[in-house]
Amino acid sequence: MKEKRKGPFSRAAGIAEGVAATVRRLQREREPRVLVYDPSGYARLIQPEARGHDRIMGLAEDMLSEAAGRE
Amino acid sequence: MPDTLTPERAAERLRELSADVRAAVLLDAAGSLASATEEERPRADKLADLARRLFEEVDRATRDWEAEPPEQVEVQVPGGAVFASRTPRWTLAAVAKRGALSSLMLYDLQAVLGELEGRPPIRRAASVEERTPGPATEEHAAEELPMPELGG
């Protein structure tokens, strides 16, 4: 069971932990990766060593370059 | 705004929904460009070709999976991300800014495809429409989240 925090400093520490966890999660979400979703929304990762992974990454990078070229 | 979204307006409609979209293209079932946010035709054609090949590669990579063919794709790359969604008739792909929220981007793609299929368009709440317009980006939305108060 999670220990209940007491006092303002403990609460502040709890909030800081929460913010840090959110930042870590956002950083993880932005790591290079390929995710596919089936019609029900279930997500699966195409592993970096999987067939086609590098080509998919390359195509996405090319798309980004095309979009950036306009800006 | 007309009630029925036309393919010619779909890419721009996605950019209206999400300020994180840098560029978007809509392809028809044959893989031909139907609309783009890009004004320059060669660049739009190039993006459309890349988007078509993206789903081809995804289908190739997942063909041995015992699952339905993927409907949506998310590729995070340094500097941004690419999101794509498809129906039997359309494929919509978007290049997004770094930091775009995946769940919102995928939702917006599905919403635009839904509008193309005749589902009702997403509208802002009437109370928001009456307000002075400001930059309605996902980043700003995140900034407006209520912060918990200390003490007490």
PDB file of C-alpha atoms in Angstrom:
ATOM      1  CA  MET A   1       0.000   0.000   0.000  1.00  0.00           C
ATOM      2  CA  LYS A   2       1.216   3.494  -0.798  1.00  0.00           C
ATOM      3  CA  GLU A   3       2.335   5.400   2.257  1.00  0.00           C
ATOM      4  CA  LYS A   4       0.247   8.468   2.953  1.00  0.00           C
ATOM      5  CA  ARG A   5       2.260  11.673   2.841  1.00  0.00           C
ATOM      6  CA  LYS A   6       2.007  14.141   5.693  1.00  0.00           C
ATOM      7  CA  GLY A   7       2.723  17.847   5.691  1.00  0.00           C
ATOM      8  CA  PRO A   8       3.371  20.365   2.906  1.00  0.00           C
ATOM      9  CA  PHE A   9       6.980  19.310   2.249  1.00  0.00           C
ATOM     10  CA  SER A  10       6.024  15.698   1.788  1.00  0.00           C
ATOM     11  CA  ARG A  11       3.215  16.728  -0.521  1.00  0.00           C
ATOM     12  CA  ALA A  12       5.602  18.937  -2.506  1.00  0.00           C
ATOM     13  CA  ALA A  13       7.978  15.988  -2.820  1.00  0.00           C
ATOM     14  CA  GLY A  14       5.106  13.855  -4.031  1.00  0.00           C
ATOM     15  CA  ILE A  15       4.186  16.394  -6.686  1.00  0.00           C
ATOM     16  CA  ALA A  16       7.822  16.652  -7.788  1.00  0.00           C
ATOM     17  CA  GLU A  17       7.964  12.863  -8.126  1.00  0.00           C
ATOM     18  CA  GLY A  18       4.819  12.972 -10.230  1.00  0.00           C
ATOM     19  CA  VAL A  19       6.213  15.680 -12.511  1.00  0.00           C
ATOM     20  CA  ALA A  20       9.483  13.773 -12.904  1.00  0.00           C
ATOM     21  CA  ALA A  21       7.587  10.608 -13.797  1.00  0.00           C
ATOM     22  CA  THR A  22       5.563  12.517 -16.388  1.00  0.00           C
ATOM     23  CA  VAL A  23       8.715  13.990 -17.933  1.00  0.00           C
ATOM     24  CA  ARG A  24      10.294  10.511 -18.099  1.00  0.00           C
ATOM     25  CA  ARG A  25       7.155   9.130 -19.730  1.00  0.00           C
ATOM     26  CA  LEU A  26       7.093  11.933 -22.318  1.00  0.00           C
ATOM     27  CA  GLN A  27      10.778  11.357 -23.083  1.00  0.00           C
ATOM     28  CA  ARG A  28      10.115   7.639 -23.539  1.00  0.00           C
ATOM     29  CA  GLU A  29       7.211   8.416 -25.865  1.00  0.00           C
ATOM     30  CA  ARG A  30       9.465  10.534 -28.075  1.00  0.00           C
ATOM     31  CA  GLU A  31      12.214   7.963 -28.453  1.00  0.00           C
ATOM     32  CA  PRO A  32      12.566   6.704 -32.027  1.00  0.00           C
ATOM     33  CA  ARG A  33      10.083   3.893 -32.512  1.00  0.00           C
ATOM     34  CA  VAL A  34       7.446   2.455 -34.802  1.00  0.00           C
ATOM     35  CA  LEU A  35       4.049   1.677 -33.333  1.00  0.00           C
ATOM     36  CA  VAL A  36       1.120   0.219 -35.205  1.00  0.00           C
ATOM     37  CA  TYR A  37      -2.469   0.168 -34.022  1.00  0.00           C
ATOM     38  CA  ASP A  38      -5.112  -2.341 -34.987  1.00  0.00           C
ATOM     39  CA  PRO A  39      -8.736  -1.258 -35.607  1.00  0.00           C
ATOM     40  CA  SER A  40      -9.559  -1.669 -31.917  1.00  0.00           C
ATOM     41  CA  GLY A  41      -6.746   0.703 -30.973  1.00  0.00           C
ATOM     42  CA  TYR A  42      -4.433  -1.975 -29.623  1.00  0.00           C
ATOM     43  CA  ALA A  43      -0.826  -0.827 -30.104  1.00  0.00           C
ATOM     44  CA  ARG A  44       2.111  -3.020 -31.037  1.00  0.00           C
ATOM     45  CA  LEU A  45       5.734  -2.063 -31.414  1.00  0.00           C
ATOM     46  CA  ILE A  46       7.703  -3.033 -34.486  1.00  0.00           C
ATOM     47  CA  GLN A  47      10.975  -3.999 -32.879  1.00  0.00           C
ATOM     48  CA  PRO A  48      14.128  -2.226 -34.088  1.00  0.00           C
ATOM     49  CA  GLU A  49      15.607  -5.519 -35.270  1.00  0.00           C
ATOM     50  CA  ALA A  50      12.420  -6.517 -37.117  1.00  0.00           C
ATOM     51  CA  ARG A  51      12.168  -6.745 -40.874  1.00  0.00           C
ATOM     52  CA  GLY A  52      11.321  -3.377 -42.408  1.00  0.00           C
ATOM     53  CA  HIS A  53      11.851  -1.322 -39.266  1.00  0.00           C
ATOM     54  CA  ASP A  54      14.751   0.662 -40.699  1.00  0.00           C
ATOM     55  CA  ARG A  55      12.925   1.309 -43.959  1.00  0.00           C
ATOM     56  CA  ILE A  56       9.887   2.615 -42.066  1.00  0.00           C
ATOM     57  CA  MET A  57      12.097   4.910 -39.998  1.00  0.00           C
ATOM     58  CA  GLY A  58      13.815   6.104 -43.180  1.00  0.00           C
ATOM     59  CA  LEU A  59      10.525   6.897 -44.885  1.00  0.00           C
ATOM     60  CA  ALA A  60       9.311   8.832 -41.846  1.00  0.00           C
ATOM     61  CA  GLU A  61      12.561  10.798 -41.733  1.00  0.00           C
ATOM     62  CA  ASP A  62      12.156  11.606 -45.432  1.00  0.00           C
ATOM     63  CA  MET A  63       8.619  12.839 -44.772  1.00  0.00           C
ATOM     64  CA  LEU A  64       9.902  15.030 -41.964  1.00  0.00           C
ATOM     65  CA  SER A  65      12.589  16.453 -44.239  1.00  0.00           C
ATOM     66  CA  GLU A  66      10.023  17.236 -46.930  1.00  0.00           C
ATOM     67  CA  ALA A  67       7.812  19.028 -44.423  1.00  0.00           C
ATOM     68  CA  ALA A  68      10.758  20.881 -42.920  1.00  0.00           C
ATOM     69  CA  GLY A  69      11.959  21.978 -46.357  1.00  0.00           C
ATOM     70  CA  ARG A  70       8.837  24.044 -46.752  1.00  0.00           C
ATOM     71  CA  GLU A  71       9.283  25.902 -43.457  1.00  0.00           C
TER      72      GLU A  71
ATOM     73  CA  MET B   1     -17.952  25.495 -42.976  1.00  0.00           C
ATOM     74  CA  PRO B   2     -19.902  22.933 -44.954  1.00  0.00           C
ATOM     75  CA  ASP B   3     -21.271  19.939 -43.057  1.00  0.00           C
ATOM     76  CA  THR B   4     -19.745  17.371 -45.366  1.00  0.00           C
ATOM     77  CA  LEU B   5     -15.999  17.319 -45.614  1.00  0.00           C
ATOM     78  CA  THR B   6     -14.699  16.919 -49.131  1.00  0.00           C
ATOM     79  CA  PRO B   7     -11.459  15.041 -49.887  1.00  0.00           C
ATOM     80  CA  GLU B   8     -10.001  18.254 -51.288  1.00  0.00           C
ATOM     81  CA  ARG B   9     -10.300  19.893 -47.863  1.00  0.00           C
ATOM     82  CA  ALA B  10      -9.364  16.942 -45.669  1.00  0.00           C
ATOM     83  CA  ALA B  11      -5.651  17.665 -45.261  1.00  0.00           C
ATOM     84  CA  GLU B  12      -6.291  21.288 -44.363  1.00  0.00           C
ATOM     85  CA  ARG B  13      -9.059  20.204 -42.006  1.00  0.00           C
ATOM     86  CA  LEU B  14      -6.545  18.113 -40.085  1.00  0.00           C
ATOM     87  CA  ARG B  15      -4.298  21.114 -39.702  1.00  0.00           C
ATOM     88  CA  GLU B  16      -7.261  23.119 -38.420  1.00  0.00           C
ATOM     89  CA  LEU B  17      -7.862  20.492 -35.748  1.00  0.00           C
ATOM     90  CA  SER B  18      -4.258  20.172 -34.666  1.00  0.00           C
ATOM     91  CA  ALA B  19      -1.714  22.966 -34.495  1.00  0.00           C
ATOM     92  CA  ASP B  20       1.005  20.317 -34.216  1.00  0.00           C
ATOM     93  CA  VAL B  21       0.554  19.255 -37.845  1.00  0.00           C
ATOM     94  CA  ARG B  22       3.348  20.524 -40.086  1.00  0.00           C
ATOM     95  CA  ALA B  23       2.098  18.864 -43.257  1.00  0.00           C
ATOM     96  CA  ALA B  24      -0.599  16.399 -44.209  1.00  0.00           C
ATOM     97  CA  VAL B  25      -1.668  14.446 -47.258  1.00  0.00           C
ATOM     98  CA  LEU B  26      -4.761  12.464 -48.125  1.00  0.00           C
ATOM     99  CA  LEU B  27      -4.521   9.528 -50.532  1.00  0.00           C
ATOM    100  CA  ASP B  28      -7.368   7.676 -52.168  1.00  0.00           C
ATOM    101  CA  ALA B  29      -7.706   3.904 -52.286  1.00  0.00           C
ATOM    102  CA  ALA B  30      -5.474   3.755 -55.356  1.00  0.00           C
ATOM    103  CA  GLY B  31      -2.733   5.650 -53.540  1.00  0.00           C
ATOM    104  CA  SER B  32      -3.207   8.838 -55.530  1.00  0.00           C
ATOM    105  CA  LEU B  33      -2.972  12.241 -53.928  1.00  0.00           C
ATOM    106  CA  ALA B  34      -6.414  13.621 -53.066  1.00  0.00           C
ATOM    107  CA  SER B  35      -5.376  16.670 -51.054  1.00  0.00           C
ATOM    108  CA  ALA B  36      -2.420  18.183 -49.256  1.00  0.00           C
ATOM    109  CA  THR B  37      -1.542  21.066 -47.014  1.00  0.00           C
ATOM    110  CA  GLU B  38       1.417  21.663 -49.296  1.00  0.00           C
ATOM    111  CA  GLU B  39       0.809  24.252 -51.969  1.00  0.00           C
ATOM    112  CA  GLU B  40       3.724  23.102 -54.121  1.00  0.00           C
ATOM    113  CA  ARG B  41       2.529  20.145 -56.122  1.00  0.00           C
ATOM    114  CA  PRO B  42       5.914  18.367 -56.434  1.00  0.00           C
ATOM    115  CA  ARG B  43       6.390  18.443 -52.667  1.00  0.00           C
ATOM    116  CA  ALA B  44       2.828  17.233 -52.096  1.00  0.00           C
ATOM    117  CA  ASP B  45       3.367  14.394 -54.577  1.00  0.00           C
ATOM    118  CA  LYS B  46       6.593  13.422 -52.820  1.00  0.00           C
ATOM    119  CA  LEU B  47       4.892  13.365 -49.426  1.00  0.00           C
ATOM    120  CA  ALA B  48       2.033  11.311 -50.848  1.00  0.00           C
ATOM    121  CA  ASP B  49       4.461   8.800 -52.335  1.00  0.00           C
ATOM    122  CA  LEU B  50       6.312   8.495 -49.022  1.00  0.00           C
ATOM    123  CA  ALA B  51       3.036   8.022 -47.125  1.00  0.00           C
ATOM    124  CA  ARG B  52       1.914   5.289 -49.524  1.00  0.00           C
ATOM    125  CA  ARG B  53       5.256   3.504 -49.171  1.00  0.00           C
ATOM    126  CA  LEU B  54       5.093   3.862 -45.394  1.00  0.00           C
ATOM    127  CA  PHE B  55       1.947   1.738 -45.183  1.00  0.00           C
ATOM    128  CA  GLU B  56       3.374  -0.713 -47.732  1.00  0.00           C
ATOM    129  CA  GLU B  57       6.397  -1.228 -45.501  1.00  0.00           C
ATOM    130  CA  VAL B  58       4.223  -1.520 -42.399  1.00  0.00           C
ATOM    131  CA  ASP B  59       2.103  -4.167 -44.115  1.00  0.00           C
ATOM    132  CA  ARG B  60       5.252  -6.006 -45.141  1.00  0.00           C
ATOM    133  CA  ALA B  61       6.678  -5.836 -41.609  1.00  0.00           C
ATOM    134  CA  THR B  62       3.476  -7.092 -39.996  1.00  0.00           C
ATOM    135  CA  ARG B  63       2.236  -9.611 -42.569  1.00  0.00           C
ATOM    136  CA  ASP B  64       3.198 -12.590 -40.406  1.00  0.00           C
ATOM    137  CA  TRP B  65       1.414 -11.270 -37.354  1.00  0.00           C
ATOM    138  CA  GLU B  66      -1.717 -13.058 -36.357  1.00  0.00           C
ATOM    139  CA  ALA B  67      -3.655  -9.839 -36.211  1.00  0.00           C
ATOM    140  CA  GLU B  68      -5.719  -7.584 -38.385  1.00  0.00           C
ATOM    141  CA  PRO B  69      -3.771  -5.250 -40.672  1.00  0.00           C
ATOM    142  CA  PRO B  70      -2.773  -2.087 -38.816  1.00  0.00           C
ATOM    143  CA  GLU B  71      -5.153   0.798 -39.163  1.00  0.00           C
ATOM    144  CA  GLN B  72      -2.866   3.455 -37.728  1.00  0.00           C
ATOM    145  CA  VAL B  73       0.872   4.007 -37.624  1.00  0.00           C
ATOM    146  CA  GLU B  74       3.016   6.191 -35.426  1.00  0.00           C
ATOM    147  CA  VAL B  75       6.686   6.721 -36.190  1.00  0.00           C
ATOM    148  CA  GLN B  76       8.704   8.791 -33.783  1.00  0.00           C
ATOM    149  CA  VAL B  77      11.901  10.129 -35.322  1.00  0.00           C
ATOM    150  CA  PRO B  78      14.374  12.719 -34.098  1.00  0.00           C
ATOM    151  CA  GLY B  79      12.803  16.127 -34.595  1.00  0.00           C
ATOM    152  CA  GLY B  80       9.220  15.050 -35.040  1.00  0.00           C
ATOM    153  CA  ALA B  81       6.818  12.266 -35.782  1.00  0.00           C
ATOM    154  CA  VAL B  82       4.731  10.824 -38.563  1.00  0.00           C
ATOM    155  CA  PHE B  83       1.196   9.602 -37.973  1.00  0.00           C
ATOM    156  CA  ALA B  84      -0.992   7.868 -40.508  1.00  0.00           C
ATOM    157  CA  SER B  85      -4.444   6.382 -40.446  1.00  0.00           C
ATOM    158  CA  ARG B  86      -6.423   4.551 -43.095  1.00  0.00           C
ATOM    159  CA  THR B  87      -9.853   3.310 -43.992  1.00  0.00           C
ATOM    160  CA  PRO B  88     -10.687   1.084 -46.968  1.00  0.00           C
ATOM    161  CA  ARG B  89     -11.162   4.269 -49.029  1.00  0.00           C
ATOM    162  CA  TRP B  90      -8.662   6.767 -47.674  1.00  0.00           C
ATOM    163  CA  THR B  91      -5.231   7.133 -46.136  1.00  0.00           C
ATOM    164  CA  LEU B  92      -4.414  10.266 -44.188  1.00  0.00           C
ATOM    165  CA  ALA B  93      -0.834  10.944 -43.135  1.00  0.00           C
ATOM    166  CA  ALA B  94       0.591  13.791 -41.123  1.00  0.00           C
ATOM    167  CA  VAL B  95       4.028  15.042 -40.234  1.00  0.00           C
ATOM    168  CA  ALA B  96       3.868  16.416 -36.727  1.00  0.00           C
ATOM    169  CA  LYS B  97       6.030  18.641 -34.617  1.00  0.00           C
ATOM    170  CA  ARG B  98       8.212  17.157 -31.934  1.00  0.00           C
ATOM    171  CA  GLY B  99       6.171  16.850 -28.780  1.00  0.00           C
ATOM    172  CA  ALA B 100       2.835  16.271 -30.463  1.00  0.00           C
ATOM    173  CA  LEU B 101       0.702  14.047 -28.274  1.00  0.00           C
ATOM    174  CA  SER B 102       0.251  10.694 -29.981  1.00  0.00           C
ATOM    175  CA  SER B 103      -3.203   9.996 -28.655  1.00  0.00           C
ATOM    176  CA  LEU B 104      -4.518  13.375 -29.797  1.00  0.00           C
ATOM    177  CA  MET B 105      -2.880  13.136 -33.210  1.00  0.00           C
ATOM    178  CA  LEU B 106      -4.306   9.668 -33.816  1.00  0.00           C
ATOM    179  CA  TYR B 107      -7.710  10.831 -32.617  1.00  0.00           C
ATOM    180  CA  ASP B 108      -7.643  13.826 -34.976  1.00  0.00           C
ATOM    181  CA  LEU B 109      -6.675  11.638 -37.926  1.00  0.00           C
ATOM    182  CA  GLN B 110      -9.573   9.317 -37.201  1.00  0.00           C
ATOM    183  CA  ALA B 111     -11.914  12.264 -36.739  1.00  0.00           C
ATOM    184  CA  VAL B 112     -11.073  13.678 -40.172  1.00  0.00           C
ATOM    185  CA  LEU B 113     -11.414  10.278 -41.824  1.00  0.00           C
ATOM    186  CA  GLY B 114     -14.722   9.907 -40.015  1.00  0.00           C
ATOM    187  CA  GLU B 115     -15.917  13.218 -41.384  1.00  0.00           C
ATOM    188  CA  LEU B 116     -14.939  12.081 -44.865  1.00  0.00           C
ATOM    189  CA  GLU B 117     -17.045   8.979 -44.356  1.00  0.00           C
ATOM    190  CA  GLY B 118     -19.978  11.155 -43.441  1.00  0.00           C
ATOM    191  CA  ARG B 119     -19.802  11.143 -39.666  1.00  0.00           C
ATOM    192  CA  PRO B 120     -20.671  14.455 -37.990  1.00  0.00           C
ATOM    193  CA  PRO B 121     -17.751  16.884 -37.737  1.00  0.00           C
ATOM    194  CA  ILE B 122     -16.122  17.687 -34.442  1.00  0.00           C
ATOM    195  CA  ARG B 123     -17.108  21.113 -33.244  1.00  0.00           C
ATOM    196  CA  ARG B 124     -15.835  23.202 -30.402  1.00  0.00           C
ATOM    197  CA  ALA B 125     -18.190  23.814 -27.533  1.00  0.00           C
ATOM    198  CA  ALA B 126     -20.364  26.872 -28.112  1.00  0.00           C
ATOM    199  CA  SER B 127     -18.953  28.580 -25.026  1.00  0.00           C
ATOM    200  CA  VAL B 128     -15.425  28.270 -26.438  1.00  0.00           C
ATOM    201  CA  GLU B 129     -16.459  29.588 -29.839  1.00  0.00           C
ATOM    202  CA  GLU B 130     -17.739  32.750 -28.151  1.00  0.00           C
ATOM    203  CA  ARG B 131     -14.423  33.422 -26.421  1.00  0.00           C
ATOM    204  CA  THR B 132     -11.660  35.570 -27.861  1.00  0.00           C
ATOM    205  CA  PRO B 133      -9.691  33.164 -30.023  1.00  0.00           C
ATOM    206  CA  GLY B 134      -6.181  32.332 -28.861  1.00  0.00           C
ATOM    207  CA  PRO B 135      -3.533  29.843 -29.955  1.00  0.00           C
ATOM    208  CA  ALA B 136      -5.354  26.538 -29.433  1.00  0.00           C
ATOM    209  CA  THR B 137      -2.426  24.146 -29.541  1.00  0.00           C
ATOM    210  CA  GLU B 138      -1.977  20.997 -27.527  1.00  0.00           C
ATOM    211  CA  GLU B 139       1.032  22.594 -25.853  1.00  0.00           C
ATOM    212  CA  HIS B 140      -1.148  25.461 -24.636  1.00  0.00           C
ATOM    213  CA  ALA B 141      -3.788  23.005 -23.515  1.00  0.00           C
ATOM    214  CA  ALA B 142      -1.165  21.248 -21.416  1.00  0.00           C
ATOM    215  CA  GLU B 143      -0.081  24.561 -19.936  1.00  0.00           C
ATOM    216  CA  GLU B 144      -3.632  25.253 -18.873  1.00  0.00           C
ATOM    217  CA  LEU B 145      -3.925  22.093 -16.801  1.00  0.00           C
ATOM    218  CA  PRO B 146      -4.788  22.965 -13.211  1.00  0.00           C
ATOM    219  CA  MET B 147      -1.860  22.681 -10.840  1.00  0.00           C
ATOM    220  CA  PRO B 148      -2.431  21.108  -7.442  1.00  0.00           C
ATOM    221  CA  GLU B 149      -2.167  23.473  -4.534  1.00  0.00           C
ATOM    222  CA  LEU B 150       0.398  22.945  -1.817  1.00  0.00           C
ATOM    223  CA  GLY B 151      -0.346  23.036   1.835  1.00  0.00           C
ATOM    224  CA  GLY B 152      -3.680  22.642   3.505  1.00  0.00           C
TER     225      GLY B 152
END
